[in-house]
Coordinates of C-alpha atoms in Angstrom, one line a residue:
M26 CA 7.0 -29.1 12.0
R27 CA 4.5 -30.3 9.4
R28 CA 5.5 -32.8 6.7
T29 CA 3.8 -34.3 3.7
P30 CA 3.4 -38.1 3.5
D31 CA 6.6 -38.2 1.4
G32 CA 8.5 -36.3 4.0
R33 CA 8.7 -32.8 2.7
V34 CA 8.6 -29.9 5.1
V35 CA 5.5 -27.8 4.6
V36 CA 5.8 -24.0 4.7
R37 CA 2.4 -22.4 5.0
V38 CA 2.2 -19.0 3.4
W39 CA -0.9 -16.9 3.4
F40 CA -1.1 -14.1 0.8
A41 CA -3.6 -11.3 0.6
D42 CA -5.8 -12.1 -2.4
Y43 CA -7.5 -9.4 -4.6
P44 CA -10.2 -9.5 -7.3
F45 CA -7.6 -8.5 -9.9
Q46 CA -6.2 -10.5 -12.8
T47 CA -2.7 -10.5 -14.2
Y48 CA -2.2 -8.5 -17.4
D49 CA -2.5 -11.8 -19.3
G50 CA -5.9 -12.6 -17.6
R51 CA -4.8 -15.1 -14.9
P52 CA -6.0 -15.1 -11.3
F53 CA -4.2 -12.7 -9.0
L54 CA -2.1 -15.2 -7.1
D55 CA -1.3 -17.5 -10.0
P56 CA 2.3 -16.1 -10.5
V57 CA 2.9 -16.7 -6.8
R58 CA 1.8 -20.3 -7.1
D59 CA 4.2 -20.7 -10.0
R60 CA 7.0 -19.4 -7.9
A61 CA 6.1 -21.8 -5.1
E62 CA 6.2 -24.8 -7.5
E63 CA 9.5 -23.7 -8.9
F64 CA 10.9 -23.3 -5.4
G65 CA 9.8 -26.8 -4.6
R66 CA 11.6 -28.2 -7.6
A67 CA 14.8 -26.4 -6.6
H68 CA 14.4 -27.4 -3.0
P69 CA 12.7 -30.9 -3.0
D70 CA 12.8 -31.1 0.8
Y71 CA 10.1 -28.4 0.9
L72 CA 6.5 -27.8 -0.1
I73 CA 5.4 -24.2 -0.2
E74 CA 1.6 -24.2 0.6
V75 CA 0.1 -21.0 -0.8
T76 CA -3.4 -19.9 0.2
G77 CA -5.2 -16.6 -0.6
H78 CA -7.2 -14.6 2.0
P79 CA -9.2 -11.4 1.6
F80 CA -6.9 -8.6 2.7
P81 CA -9.4 -6.9 5.0
A82 CA -9.8 -10.2 6.9
M83 CA -6.1 -11.2 7.1
A84 CA -5.4 -10.0 10.7
E85 CA -8.6 -11.6 12.0
E86 CA -8.0 -14.9 10.2
V87 CA -4.4 -15.2 11.5
A88 CA -5.4 -14.4 15.1
R89 CA -8.3 -16.9 15.1
A90 CA -6.5 -19.7 13.2
A91 CA -6.1 -23.0 15.1
E92 CA -2.8 -23.3 13.3
P93 CA -1.5 -19.9 12.2
P94 CA 0.6 -19.6 9.0
D95 CA 4.4 -19.5 8.9
V96 CA 4.2 -16.4 6.8
A97 CA 1.3 -13.9 6.4
G98 CA 0.8 -11.0 4.1
Y99 CA -0.6 -7.8 5.9
Y100 CA -1.7 -4.6 4.2
A101 CA 0.7 -1.7 4.9
S102 CA -1.8 0.1 7.2
A103 CA -2.0 -3.1 9.4
S104 CA 1.6 -3.2 10.6
R105 CA 0.5 -2.3 14.2
L106 CA -2.1 -5.2 14.1
A107 CA 0.7 -7.6 13.1
L108 CA 2.9 -6.3 15.9
D109 CA 0.1 -6.6 18.5
T110 CA -1.1 -10.1 17.5
L111 CA -0.1 -12.7 20.1
D112 CA 0.1 -16.4 20.0
R113 CA -1.4 -18.8 22.5
D114 CA 1.5 -18.2 24.9
G115 CA 0.9 -14.5 25.0
L116 CA 4.0 -13.8 23.0
P117 CA 4.3 -11.9 19.7
M118 CA 3.0 -13.9 16.7
F119 CA 5.7 -12.5 14.4
T120 CA 9.4 -11.9 14.5
S121 CA 11.6 -9.5 12.6
V122 CA 12.6 -10.8 9.2
E123 CA 16.0 -9.2 9.4
R124 CA 16.6 -10.7 12.9
A125 CA 15.7 -14.2 11.5
V126 CA 18.1 -13.7 8.5
A127 CA 20.8 -13.0 11.1
G128 CA 23.2 -11.4 8.7
R129 CA 23.4 -14.3 6.3
E130 CA 24.1 -13.6 2.7
E131 CA 22.1 -16.6 1.5
I132 CA 19.6 -19.1 2.9
L133 CA 19.4 -22.6 1.4
G134 CA 21.4 -21.2 -1.5
E135 CA 18.9 -18.3 -2.2
P136 CA 20.7 -14.9 -2.1
V137 CA 19.3 -12.6 0.6
V138 CA 17.9 -9.4 -1.0
L139 CA 17.1 -7.3 2.1
N140 CA 20.0 -4.9 1.4
D141 CA 18.8 -4.4 -2.2
L142 CA 15.3 -3.3 -1.2
E143 CA 14.2 0.2 -2.4
P144 CA 15.0 2.6 0.5
A145 CA 11.5 3.8 0.9
L146 CA 10.3 0.2 1.3
R147 CA 12.9 -0.6 3.9
E148 CA 12.0 2.6 5.8
A149 CA 8.3 1.8 5.6
Y150 CA 8.7 -1.6 7.3
T151 CA 11.6 -0.8 9.7
G152 CA 10.8 -1.0 13.4
R153 CA 12.0 1.1 16.3
G154 CA 15.2 -0.9 16.7
G155 CA 16.2 -0.4 13.1
E156 CA 15.4 -3.9 12.0
L157 CA 13.3 -4.7 9.0
L158 CA 10.1 -6.2 10.5
S159 CA 8.5 -7.6 7.4
Q160 CA 9.5 -8.1 3.7
P161 CA 7.6 -5.9 1.2
F162 CA 5.9 -7.8 -1.6
S163 CA 3.1 -5.9 -3.4
V164 CA 4.0 -2.1 -3.5
T165 CA 1.9 0.8 -4.7
T166 CA 1.6 4.5 -4.3
F167 CA -0.8 7.1 -5.6
L168 CA -0.3 9.0 -8.9
L169 CA -2.0 11.5 -11.1
Y170 CA -3.4 10.4 -14.4
A171 CA -4.2 12.9 -17.1
N172 CA -6.2 12.9 -20.4
M173 CA -3.5 14.6 -22.5
D174 CA -5.9 15.2 -25.4
L175 CA -8.2 17.3 -23.1
L176 CA -5.2 19.1 -21.6
R177 CA -3.8 20.0 -25.1
A178 CA -7.2 21.2 -26.2
A179 CA -7.1 23.6 -23.2
G180 CA -3.6 24.8 -24.1
I181 CA -1.9 22.8 -21.4
T182 CA 1.2 20.9 -22.5
E183 CA 2.5 19.4 -19.3
I184 CA 0.9 17.4 -16.5
P185 CA 0.3 19.8 -13.5
R186 CA 2.4 18.9 -10.4
T187 CA 1.1 21.2 -7.7
W188 CA -2.3 22.1 -6.2
A189 CA -2.1 25.6 -7.7
E190 CA -1.3 24.2 -11.1
I191 CA -4.1 21.6 -10.9
A192 CA -6.6 24.4 -10.0
A193 CA -5.5 26.5 -12.8
A194 CA -5.7 23.6 -15.3
C195 CA -9.1 22.7 -14.1
Q196 CA -10.4 26.2 -14.6
K197 CA -9.2 26.1 -18.2
I198 CA -10.7 22.6 -18.9
G199 CA -14.0 23.2 -17.2
P200 CA -16.5 21.7 -14.7
G201 CA -15.9 18.3 -13.1
S202 CA -12.4 18.0 -14.6
I203 CA -10.7 16.2 -11.7
T204 CA -11.8 13.2 -9.6
W205 CA -10.5 10.9 -7.0
P206 CA -12.1 8.6 -4.4
I207 CA -12.9 10.1 -1.0
H208 CA -11.0 7.5 1.1
G209 CA -8.7 7.6 4.1
W210 CA -5.8 6.0 2.2
L211 CA -5.6 9.0 -0.2
V212 CA -6.0 11.5 2.6
Q213 CA -3.0 9.9 4.3
Q214 CA -1.0 10.4 1.2
A215 CA -1.9 14.1 0.8
V216 CA -1.1 14.9 4.5
S217 CA 2.1 12.9 4.6
A218 CA 3.4 14.5 1.4
Q219 CA 3.3 17.9 3.2
G220 CA 5.3 16.5 6.2
G221 CA 2.2 16.0 8.3
V222 CA 1.9 13.2 10.9
F223 CA -1.1 11.6 12.3
A224 CA 0.1 10.4 15.7
D225 CA 2.6 11.1 18.4
N226 CA 5.7 8.9 19.1
G227 CA 7.0 9.5 15.6
N228 CA 3.8 8.8 13.8
G229 CA 3.5 5.6 15.9
R230 CA 6.9 4.4 14.8
D231 CA 9.0 5.2 17.8
G232 CA 6.6 3.6 20.1
R233 CA 2.9 2.9 20.4
A234 CA 0.8 5.9 19.4
N235 CA -1.1 7.5 22.3
R236 CA -2.5 10.6 20.6
V237 CA -3.9 11.2 17.1
E238 CA -4.3 14.4 15.2
L239 CA -6.7 14.7 12.3
D240 CA -7.0 18.5 12.3
S241 CA -3.3 19.4 11.7
P242 CA -2.4 22.4 9.5
E243 CA -1.4 19.9 6.8
M244 CA -4.8 18.2 6.9
L245 CA -6.7 21.5 6.9
A246 CA -4.6 22.7 4.0
W247 CA -5.6 19.6 2.0
V248 CA -9.3 19.9 3.0
D249 CA -9.4 23.6 2.1
W250 CA -8.0 22.8 -1.4
C251 CA -10.5 20.0 -1.9
R252 CA -13.3 22.3 -0.7
R253 CA -12.4 25.1 -3.1
L254 CA -12.2 22.7 -6.1
H255 CA -15.6 21.3 -5.2
K256 CA -17.2 24.7 -4.6
D257 CA -15.9 25.9 -8.0
G258 CA -17.5 22.8 -9.6
L259 CA -14.1 21.5 -10.7
Y260 CA -14.0 18.3 -8.5
H261 CA -16.2 15.5 -9.6
Y262 CA -17.6 13.5 -6.7
T263 CA -19.5 10.3 -7.6
G264 CA -21.5 10.6 -4.4
T265 CA -20.1 7.4 -2.9
Q266 CA -17.2 7.1 -0.5
G267 CA -14.3 5.0 -1.7
D268 CA -15.8 4.7 -5.2
W269 CA -12.6 3.6 -7.0
M270 CA -14.4 2.1 -9.9
G271 CA -16.7 5.1 -10.3
N272 CA -13.7 7.4 -10.5
F273 CA -11.9 5.1 -12.9
Q274 CA -14.9 5.0 -15.2
A275 CA -15.4 8.8 -15.1
F276 CA -11.9 9.3 -16.3
A277 CA -12.0 6.4 -18.8
S278 CA -15.1 7.7 -20.4
G279 CA -13.6 11.1 -20.9
R280 CA -15.8 12.9 -18.4
T281 CA -12.9 14.1 -16.4
A282 CA -9.4 15.2 -17.4
F283 CA -7.6 14.0 -14.2
V284 CA -7.9 11.2 -11.8
V285 CA -5.8 10.3 -8.7
D286 CA -5.5 6.5 -8.4
S287 CA -3.1 3.8 -7.4
S288 CA 0.1 3.3 -9.3
K289 CA -1.1 -0.2 -10.0
A290 CA -3.9 1.3 -12.2
A291 CA -1.4 2.7 -14.6
W292 CA -1.5 -0.2 -17.1
D293 CA -5.3 -0.3 -17.1
L294 CA -5.8 3.4 -17.4
V295 CA -3.3 3.8 -20.2
R296 CA -4.7 0.9 -22.2
T297 CA -8.3 2.0 -21.6
G298 CA -7.4 5.5 -22.8
R299 CA -5.9 4.1 -26.0
G300 CA -9.0 2.1 -26.5
Q301 CA -11.1 5.2 -26.1
G302 CA -8.9 7.2 -28.4
F303 CA -7.0 9.4 -26.0
E304 CA -3.5 9.6 -24.6
V305 CA -3.0 9.1 -20.8
G306 CA -0.2 10.9 -19.1
V307 CA 1.1 9.8 -15.7
G308 CA 2.7 12.0 -13.1
P309 CA 3.2 12.3 -9.3
M310 CA 0.3 12.9 -7.0
P311 CA -0.2 16.7 -6.9
R312 CA 1.7 18.5 -4.1
N313 CA 1.1 21.5 -2.0
E314 CA 3.4 24.2 -3.5
N315 CA 3.5 26.0 -0.1
A316 CA 5.0 23.0 1.8
P317 CA 8.3 21.2 1.4
Y318 CA 7.7 17.7 -0.1
A319 CA 8.2 14.9 2.5
G320 CA 7.1 11.8 0.5
N321 CA 4.2 9.5 -0.2
P322 CA 3.8 6.5 2.1
V323 CA 4.0 3.0 0.7
S324 CA 0.8 1.1 0.2
G325 CA 0.4 -2.6 -0.6
D326 CA 1.3 -5.8 1.3
S327 CA 4.3 -7.1 3.2
L328 CA 5.1 -10.6 4.4
W329 CA 5.5 -11.3 8.1
L330 CA 7.4 -14.3 9.5
A331 CA 6.0 -16.3 12.4
R332 CA 8.2 -16.3 15.5
D333 CA 7.4 -19.8 16.9
I334 CA 8.4 -22.1 14.1
D335 CA 11.2 -24.6 14.1
P336 CA 14.5 -23.7 12.4
V337 CA 14.0 -25.9 9.4
T338 CA 10.6 -24.5 8.6
R339 CA 11.9 -21.0 9.3
D340 CA 14.8 -21.3 6.9
G341 CA 12.4 -22.7 4.2
A342 CA 10.1 -19.7 4.7
L343 CA 13.0 -17.2 4.6
A344 CA 14.5 -18.8 1.5
F345 CA 11.2 -18.6 -0.2
L346 CA 10.8 -14.9 0.7
Q347 CA 14.2 -14.2 -0.9
Y348 CA 13.3 -16.3 -3.9
L349 CA 10.1 -14.3 -4.4
A350 CA 12.1 -11.0 -4.3
N351 CA 15.1 -12.0 -6.4
P352 CA 15.6 -9.8 -9.5
V353 CA 14.0 -12.1 -12.0
N354 CA 10.9 -12.9 -9.8
A355 CA 10.4 -9.3 -8.5
A356 CA 10.5 -8.1 -12.1
A357 CA 8.1 -10.8 -13.2
W358 CA 5.6 -9.8 -10.4
H359 CA 5.9 -6.2 -11.6
R360 CA 5.2 -7.3 -15.2
A361 CA 2.2 -9.4 -14.0
H362 CA 0.4 -6.6 -12.0
G363 CA 2.3 -3.3 -12.2
F364 CA 3.4 -3.3 -8.6
V365 CA 6.5 -1.2 -7.9
P366 CA 9.6 -3.4 -8.2
V367 CA 10.8 -4.0 -4.6
T368 CA 14.5 -4.0 -5.3
G369 CA 16.9 -1.8 -7.2
T370 CA 18.3 -4.7 -9.1
A371 CA 14.8 -5.7 -10.3
D372 CA 14.2 -2.2 -11.5
L373 CA 17.5 -2.3 -13.4
L374 CA 16.7 -5.6 -14.9
L375 CA 13.4 -4.3 -16.2
A376 CA 15.2 -1.3 -17.7
D377 CA 17.8 -3.5 -19.3
Q378 CA 15.1 -5.7 -20.8
G379 CA 13.5 -2.6 -22.4
W380 CA 10.3 -2.9 -20.3
F381 CA 10.3 0.8 -19.2
A382 CA 11.2 2.0 -22.7
E383 CA 8.0 0.3 -23.9
H384 CA 6.0 1.2 -20.8
P385 CA 7.5 4.5 -19.5
Y386 CA 4.5 5.2 -17.3
Q387 CA 5.4 2.1 -15.2
R388 CA 8.4 4.1 -13.7
A389 CA 6.3 6.8 -12.1
G390 CA 5.6 4.9 -8.9
T391 CA 9.3 4.1 -8.2
E392 CA 10.3 7.7 -9.0
Q393 CA 7.8 9.1 -6.6
L394 CA 8.8 6.8 -3.8
R395 CA 12.5 7.6 -4.4
S396 CA 11.8 11.3 -4.0
G397 CA 10.7 11.0 -0.4
D398 CA 12.9 12.2 2.5
G399 CA 12.6 9.1 4.8
S400 CA 10.9 11.1 7.6
A401 CA 8.2 9.7 9.9
A402 CA 5.7 11.6 7.7
A403 CA 6.9 10.0 4.5
R404 CA 6.9 6.6 6.1
G405 CA 3.2 6.9 7.1
P406 CA 1.4 6.3 10.4
V407 CA 1.5 3.0 12.3
I408 CA -1.8 3.0 14.3
G409 CA -3.8 0.0 15.5
P410 CA -7.4 1.2 14.6
S411 CA -6.3 2.4 11.1
A412 CA -9.5 1.3 9.5
G413 CA -11.6 3.3 12.0
V414 CA -9.3 6.3 11.7
N415 CA -9.5 6.2 7.9
A416 CA -13.3 6.0 8.2
A417 CA -13.4 9.1 10.4
M418 CA -11.3 11.1 8.0
T419 CA -13.4 9.9 5.0
Q420 CA -16.7 10.9 6.6
A421 CA -15.3 14.3 7.8
L422 CA -14.1 15.1 4.3
E423 CA -17.4 14.2 2.7
D424 CA -19.3 16.3 5.3
V425 CA -17.1 19.3 4.4
L426 CA -17.6 18.9 0.6
V427 CA -21.2 17.8 0.5
R428 CA -22.8 19.2 3.7
D429 CA -20.8 22.3 4.0
A430 CA -19.3 21.4 7.4
V431 CA -16.7 23.9 8.8
P432 CA -13.4 22.1 8.1
A433 CA -11.6 22.9 11.4
E434 CA -14.6 22.0 13.5
R435 CA -15.5 18.9 11.6
F436 CA -11.9 17.5 11.7
R437 CA -11.7 18.4 15.4
Q438 CA -14.7 16.1 15.8
A439 CA -13.0 13.5 13.7
T440 CA -9.9 13.7 15.9
E441 CA -12.0 13.1 19.0
E442 CA -13.7 10.1 17.3
A443 CA -10.3 8.7 16.2
Q444 CA -8.8 9.3 19.7
R445 CA -11.6 7.2 21.3
L446 CA -10.9 4.4 18.9
L447 CA -7.2 4.6 19.7
D448 CA -7.8 4.7 23.5
D449 CA -10.0 1.7 23.2
Y450 CA -7.5 -0.2 21.1
N451 CA -4.6 0.6 23.4
A452 CA -6.6 -0.4 26.5
D453 CA -7.3 -3.7 24.8
C454 CA -3.5 -4.2 24.4
D455 CA -2.8 -3.4 28.1
V456 CA -3.5 -7.1 28.9
P457 CA -1.5 -9.9 27.2
R458 CA -3.9 -10.8 24.4
T459 CA -4.5 -10.0 20.8
P460 CA -6.7 -6.8 20.4
S461 CA -10.3 -7.5 19.6
S462 CA -10.4 -4.9 16.9
L463 CA -8.5 -6.3 13.9
S464 CA -10.1 -4.5 11.0
I465 CA -8.0 -3.5 8.0
G466 CA -8.9 -0.7 5.8

């Protein structure tokens, strides 16, 4: 147990930090630091020590820390890394949040919110034993944004919702009318929405993934749709993989009619559109009309609780997690950054306060996540070398679009590359140590 000179118990919480500001221009983690100070005033026996860390480096920094944190925020795709990180005794670094709560309805007077989490979020972070492994904090999904002025000029009155509708709309609007970043995160969304999985053992959720598949029918359907749009001159590629800002700017400048981007970007895109003189509409990520919709996996960060901490520090950490996610604070985090409200009660509070009446586009992320079926596909893959697998998918898609690679052959090669990464990762985990590959991406 760590204490301050005046005897307060120190709870060390590491949050993923991002180069974003709040809507009112403050540093990304300022609202969290405010909550930590409030919690300390309400619980004077505790000091919540908040530090920010670049999200791609979180797993590496936790594993190498001489004194690991009591709580650490990992990106959604890094859940397997969190599960496989071991402490100096060769035991798991983290424990299940739900197990630590142990059925309590409140901790240090703070009401437990786990049963109020949005179902898609619980499903995303639930382990094989049915326990909630980590507590979701910053939540996003991917949405379609449309320049409604350009759509109306082409005789289109509603935002397209399917691949066929998008293709037809783009044909009416003209060349380069849709854009999105070539990135593995978005590819995951497109495949998962069709019910496609990336790995055996229930997408890596019923046990450690041993086999990966990047050339599934769902993947090839997505790649073929992208390829046709590109060949017809309708898809605008900036020429750079993962070029989120370039795609944003293409849409904001009116060069494209559609962009697929994070739900967190809704505020910025809508306000930018107004500043440029056009209306921005927001809808779900386009879906394959020939496949039943499964769901879009959750993106963002969740908070993992260290296993080997004393009961007093543990309860301080758990109480702070519940405080962060109580209705008032979860709603405030949404209002600060546009992340999906993590609980149903926070969503209702925002509605009662008139927030969604004033900002209706901020409901789209929640609505999309609520429409999923809870399947392994909708919950997304849990794979150790997720950064490398994403890179393999990204490069393969670019090769198909730009270099005219044959989709089935190129994604079979990507599967082989990803399988080698997975085999190496799993072999690294066969001995009691933290895996050497801890990249997040």
